Short mmCIF file of C-alpha atoms and ligand atoms in Angstrom, two decimals:
data_model
loop_
_atom_site.label_atom_id
_atom_site.label_comp_id
_atom_site.label_asym_id
_atom_site.label_seq_id
_atom_site.Cartn_x
_atom_site.Cartn_y
_atom_site.Cartn_z
CA UNK E 134 -164.25 66.50 -238.93
CA UNK E 135 -164.83 64.38 -235.84
CA UNK E 136 -161.18 64.41 -234.86
CA UNK E 137 -161.00 68.17 -234.31
CA UNK E 138 -163.48 68.39 -231.40
CA UNK E 139 -161.87 65.28 -229.87
CA UNK E 140 -158.48 66.89 -230.08
CA UNK E 141 -159.94 70.07 -228.62
CA UNK E 142 -161.45 68.07 -225.79
CA UNK E 143 -158.14 66.34 -225.16
CA UNK E 144 -156.40 69.71 -225.00
CA UNK E 145 -159.08 70.99 -222.61
CA UNK E 146 -158.74 67.95 -220.35
CA UNK E 147 -154.97 68.31 -220.34
CA UNK E 148 -155.25 72.00 -219.57
CA UNK E 149 -157.62 71.36 -216.65
CA UNK E 150 -155.33 68.61 -215.35
CA UNK E 151 -152.41 71.05 -215.43
CA UNK E 152 -154.26 73.98 -213.90
CA UNK E 153 -156.01 72.15 -211.04
CA UNK E 154 -152.84 71.30 -209.10
CA UNK E 155 -151.53 74.81 -209.76
CA UNK E 156 -154.69 76.29 -208.31
CA UNK E 157 -154.23 74.15 -205.21
CA UNK E 158 -150.50 74.80 -205.01
CA UNK E 159 -149.97 78.22 -203.36
CA UNK E 160 -150.65 77.00 -199.84
CA UNK E 161 -147.84 74.47 -200.15
CA UNK E 162 -145.45 76.14 -202.59
CA UNK E 163 -144.43 79.03 -200.33
CA UNK E 164 -144.89 77.99 -196.72
CA UNK E 165 -144.95 81.02 -194.47
CA UNK E 166 -144.19 80.55 -190.79
CA UNK E 167 -146.67 81.52 -188.09
CA UNK E 168 -149.84 81.51 -190.14
CA UNK E 169 -148.63 83.62 -193.05
CA UNK E 170 -146.35 86.08 -191.24
CA UNK E 171 -143.18 86.90 -193.14
CA UNK E 172 -140.06 85.52 -191.41
CA UNK E 173 -138.71 88.92 -190.31
CA UNK E 174 -142.05 90.51 -189.37
CA UNK E 175 -141.66 92.67 -186.27
CA UNK E 176 -137.87 92.95 -186.71
CA UNK E 177 -136.08 96.30 -187.15
CA UNK E 178 -132.68 96.17 -188.83
CA UNK E 179 -130.51 99.26 -189.02
CA UNK E 180 -128.22 98.95 -192.03
CA UNK E 181 -125.15 101.20 -191.97
CA UNK E 182 -123.36 101.71 -195.31
CA UNK E 183 -119.83 102.83 -194.41
CA UNK E 184 -118.56 106.32 -195.38
CA UNK E 185 -120.36 108.62 -197.87
CA UNK E 186 -119.96 109.99 -201.38
CA UNK E 187 -118.92 113.55 -200.54
CA UNK E 188 -116.76 112.91 -197.47
CA UNK E 189 -113.64 113.71 -199.51
CA UNK E 190 -114.94 117.20 -200.26
CA UNK E 191 -115.58 118.29 -196.66
CA UNK E 192 -112.48 117.40 -194.62
CA UNK E 193 -113.34 119.92 -191.89
CA UNK E 194 -116.62 118.12 -191.20
CA UNK E 195 -115.27 114.62 -191.59
CA UNK E 196 -112.06 115.16 -189.58
CA UNK E 197 -113.84 116.63 -186.56
CA UNK E 198 -112.91 114.56 -183.50
CA UNK E 199 -115.82 112.80 -181.80
CA UNK E 200 -116.08 110.46 -178.85
CA UNK E 201 -116.09 106.83 -180.02
CA UNK E 202 -116.64 105.16 -176.64
CA UNK E 203 -114.20 103.08 -174.56
CA UNK E 204 -112.08 106.17 -173.94
CA UNK E 205 -111.33 106.54 -177.66
CA UNK E 206 -111.64 109.80 -179.61
CA UNK E 207 -111.37 109.72 -183.39
CA UNK E 208 -112.40 111.38 -186.64
CA UNK E 209 -116.14 111.78 -187.31
CA UNK E 210 -115.76 109.70 -190.47
CA UNK E 211 -113.28 108.91 -193.24
CA UNK E 212 -113.35 108.78 -197.02
CA UNK E 213 -112.88 105.00 -197.11
CA UNK E 214 -110.86 102.99 -199.57
CA UNK E 215 -111.33 101.98 -203.23
CA UNK E 216 -110.31 99.29 -205.67
CA UNK E 217 -107.24 99.94 -207.82
CA UNK E 218 -109.65 100.57 -210.70
CA UNK E 219 -111.33 103.34 -208.69
CA UNK E 220 -114.52 101.71 -207.44
CA UNK E 221 -114.99 103.52 -204.14
CA UNK E 222 -115.87 101.92 -200.84
CA UNK E 223 -118.74 104.38 -200.22
CA UNK E 224 -120.42 103.40 -203.52
CA UNK E 225 -119.78 99.74 -202.81
CA UNK E 226 -121.25 99.84 -199.29
CA UNK E 227 -124.23 101.81 -200.58
CA UNK E 228 -124.90 99.12 -203.19
CA UNK E 229 -124.64 96.22 -200.74
CA UNK E 230 -126.67 98.06 -198.09
CA UNK E 231 -129.56 98.95 -200.39
CA UNK E 232 -129.63 95.40 -201.76
CA UNK E 233 -129.65 94.06 -198.20
CA UNK E 234 -132.44 96.48 -197.27
CA UNK E 235 -134.56 95.22 -200.18
CA UNK E 236 -134.06 91.57 -199.24
CA UNK E 237 -134.84 92.25 -195.57
CA UNK E 238 -137.98 94.26 -196.41
CA UNK E 239 -139.19 91.47 -198.70
CA UNK E 240 -138.88 89.17 -195.70
CA UNK E 241 -140.97 91.49 -193.58
CA UNK E 242 -138.37 93.53 -191.69
CA UNK E 243 -138.46 97.27 -191.03
CA UNK E 244 -135.16 98.66 -192.29
CA UNK E 245 -133.54 101.97 -191.37
CA UNK E 246 -130.48 103.16 -193.28
CA UNK E 247 -127.98 105.46 -191.53
CA UNK E 248 -127.70 107.65 -194.64
CA UNK E 249 -130.35 108.37 -197.31
CA UNK E 250 -128.09 108.29 -200.38
CA UNK E 251 -124.48 108.20 -201.56
CA UNK E 252 -124.21 111.93 -202.27
CA UNK E 253 -123.78 113.38 -198.79
CA UNK E 254 -121.30 113.88 -195.94
CA UNK E 255 -121.12 111.68 -192.84
CA UNK E 256 -122.98 111.10 -190.64
CA UNK E 257 -120.33 110.86 -187.92
CA UNK E 258 -119.77 107.47 -186.29
CA UNK E 259 -121.42 108.59 -183.05
CA UNK E 260 -124.48 109.74 -185.00
CA UNK E 261 -124.65 106.39 -186.82
CA UNK E 262 -124.78 104.61 -183.47
CA UNK E 263 -127.46 107.04 -182.27
CA UNK E 264 -129.62 106.23 -185.31
CA UNK E 265 -129.61 102.53 -184.39
CA UNK E 266 -130.38 103.33 -180.77
CA UNK E 267 -133.24 105.69 -181.65
CA UNK E 268 -134.75 103.13 -184.02
CA UNK E 269 -134.68 100.57 -181.17
CA UNK E 270 -133.04 98.28 -183.71
CA UNK E 271 -133.29 94.55 -183.22
CA UNK E 272 -129.75 94.59 -184.60
CA UNK E 273 -127.36 96.85 -186.48
CA UNK E 274 -125.38 95.75 -189.52
CA UNK E 275 -122.50 98.02 -190.60
CA UNK E 276 -121.03 97.30 -194.03
CA UNK E 277 -117.49 98.10 -195.18
CA UNK E 278 -114.79 96.98 -197.59
CA UNK E 279 -111.20 96.87 -196.32
CA UNK E 280 -108.13 98.53 -197.82
CA UNK E 281 -105.11 96.44 -196.87
CA UNK E 282 -102.11 96.84 -199.18
CA UNK E 283 -100.29 93.80 -197.73
CA UNK E 284 -99.27 91.37 -200.47
CA UNK E 285 -101.88 88.66 -201.04
CA UNK E 286 -104.21 90.02 -198.35
CA UNK E 287 -107.76 89.00 -199.08
CA UNK E 288 -110.99 87.71 -197.54
CA UNK E 289 -113.62 89.02 -195.15
CA UNK E 290 -113.96 89.39 -191.40
CA UNK E 291 -116.68 90.39 -188.95
CA UNK E 292 -115.97 92.77 -186.08
CA UNK E 293 -117.68 93.15 -182.73
CA UNK E 294 -116.85 95.46 -179.84
CA UNK E 295 -115.03 94.60 -176.62
CA UNK E 296 -117.48 96.73 -174.64
CA UNK E 297 -120.65 98.48 -175.72
CA UNK E 298 -122.73 101.10 -173.94
CA UNK E 299 -125.65 98.64 -174.14
CA UNK E 300 -123.89 96.54 -171.48
CA UNK E 301 -122.55 93.00 -171.25
CA UNK E 302 -125.72 91.39 -172.62
CA UNK E 303 -125.65 93.50 -175.77
CA UNK E 304 -121.89 92.95 -176.17
CA UNK E 305 -122.32 89.18 -175.86
CA UNK E 306 -125.27 89.19 -178.29
CA UNK E 307 -123.13 91.09 -180.78
CA UNK E 308 -120.42 88.43 -180.51
CA UNK E 309 -122.99 85.73 -181.27
CA UNK E 310 -124.35 87.76 -184.18
CA UNK E 311 -120.81 88.11 -185.58
CA UNK E 312 -120.29 84.35 -185.51
CA UNK E 313 -123.60 83.52 -187.20
CA UNK E 314 -123.06 86.20 -189.86
CA UNK E 315 -119.53 84.95 -190.50
CA UNK E 316 -120.81 81.44 -191.20
CA UNK E 317 -123.69 82.67 -193.37
CA UNK E 318 -121.48 85.04 -195.34
CA UNK E 319 -118.93 82.38 -196.19
CA UNK E 320 -121.64 79.85 -197.08
CA UNK E 321 -123.56 82.29 -199.24
CA UNK E 322 -120.72 84.05 -201.05
CA UNK E 323 -117.72 81.71 -200.99
CA UNK E 324 -115.55 84.65 -199.87
CA UNK E 325 -112.75 83.16 -197.73
CA UNK E 326 -111.89 84.17 -194.16
CA UNK E 327 -109.43 87.08 -194.10
CA UNK E 328 -105.85 85.82 -194.32
CA UNK E 329 -104.25 89.05 -193.07
CA UNK E 330 -106.17 89.96 -189.90
CA UNK E 331 -108.66 88.68 -187.31
CA UNK E 332 -106.55 85.65 -186.38
CA UNK E 333 -107.67 83.43 -189.24
CA UNK E 334 -111.23 82.77 -188.02
CA UNK E 335 -112.66 85.98 -189.54
CA UNK E 336 -113.82 87.17 -186.11
CA UNK E 337 -112.24 90.33 -184.71
CA UNK E 338 -113.02 92.08 -181.44
CA UNK E 339 -112.03 95.76 -181.29
CA UNK E 340 -112.37 98.54 -178.74
CA UNK E 341 -112.02 101.53 -181.09
CA UNK E 342 -115.08 101.45 -183.36
CA UNK E 343 -117.55 104.14 -182.29
CA UNK E 344 -120.44 102.80 -184.33
CA UNK E 345 -120.27 99.59 -182.30
CA UNK E 346 -119.08 100.92 -178.91
CA UNK E 347 -121.84 103.52 -178.67
CA UNK E 348 -124.63 101.13 -179.61
CA UNK E 349 -127.25 100.06 -177.09
CA UNK E 350 -128.40 97.42 -179.58
CA UNK E 351 -126.58 94.29 -180.86
CA UNK E 352 -124.28 95.60 -183.60
CA UNK E 353 -121.51 94.26 -185.81
CA UNK E 354 -119.38 95.53 -188.66
CA UNK E 355 -118.40 93.38 -191.62
CA UNK E 356 -115.33 94.04 -193.73
CA UNK E 357 -116.74 92.13 -196.68
CA UNK E 358 -113.46 91.79 -198.57
CA UNK E 359 -110.23 93.61 -199.31
CA UNK E 360 -110.79 96.16 -202.06
CA UNK E 361 -107.02 96.52 -202.68
CA UNK E 362 -106.77 92.82 -203.57
CA UNK E 363 -107.35 92.00 -207.26
CA UNK E 364 -109.41 88.85 -206.62
CA UNK E 365 -111.64 90.45 -203.98
CA UNK E 366 -111.96 93.63 -206.05
CA UNK E 367 -113.20 91.65 -209.04
CA UNK E 368 -115.86 89.98 -206.90
CA UNK E 369 -116.90 93.17 -205.10
CA UNK E 370 -117.17 95.05 -208.40
CA UNK E 371 -119.76 92.54 -209.64
CA UNK E 372 -123.44 93.46 -209.05
CA UNK E 373 -124.31 89.74 -209.02
CA UNK E 374 -121.79 89.13 -206.25
CA UNK E 375 -123.08 92.09 -204.24
CA UNK E 376 -126.57 90.61 -204.49
CA UNK E 377 -125.22 87.29 -203.18
CA UNK E 378 -123.66 89.19 -200.29
CA UNK E 379 -127.00 90.83 -199.49
CA UNK E 380 -128.86 87.52 -199.49
CA UNK E 381 -126.13 85.88 -197.38
CA UNK E 382 -126.31 88.66 -194.79
CA UNK E 383 -130.11 88.47 -194.69
CA UNK E 384 -129.87 84.70 -194.24
CA UNK E 385 -127.44 85.23 -191.37
CA UNK E 386 -129.72 87.78 -189.70
CA UNK E 387 -132.64 85.42 -190.05
CA UNK E 388 -130.65 82.51 -188.59
CA UNK E 389 -129.39 84.63 -185.67
CA UNK E 390 -132.99 85.51 -184.82
CA UNK E 391 -134.10 81.87 -185.14
CA UNK E 392 -136.66 82.75 -187.80
ZN1 LIG Q 698 -114.71 101.41 -194.36
#
């Protein structure tokens, strides 16, 4: 009967030996920068999920012509594209955007979405820009999926504006943000650079996108893949892949801000 207490003691000693380092661990296991502040504390990110669930039902609202900046007038919004299997771009962008919002909030950011759900109409592109401006966003991230029907067209690209109402500093900052996000998105998702647009380096500069032109804050749009391409569609239809996209975009935002 002597062996039982000894064994119990041995178990106790082992347990204490295991628990002690665990008790001391938290300070080292998750190092937080700046004395415990989360990496994106103090940052406001406006996340813009392209299109909306009921745009197709209200053409008179969606087709209204609005000023998009740079002398361009265009439709308030569009219905967006879809995969051949019928997974719509508005549902896709909503999924990626809400995942991105969750990752950013967990890292300490304040996040503002340009629409509250995937069951509404609009808002118009000019209104989306105004939301970012009013929120005094540190940066604006607009999320889309492309709809090219060209044979073999796949991959992602990031778009910035030739000229934004925020001025040359904001336009230049947006170009830098596009480059950092491009690198982070490829590294984090494995999605290749678009092979059908943007000159092969996945960086496009356009003058016609109201959400970017009318922004006074650094803003970019990402076409995360081509929904009409079978390979991209398979990836984009996967919740696990969309989560990887969200983490990759958050990593890019963090890197751009030097956090
Ligand atoms: Zn779109």
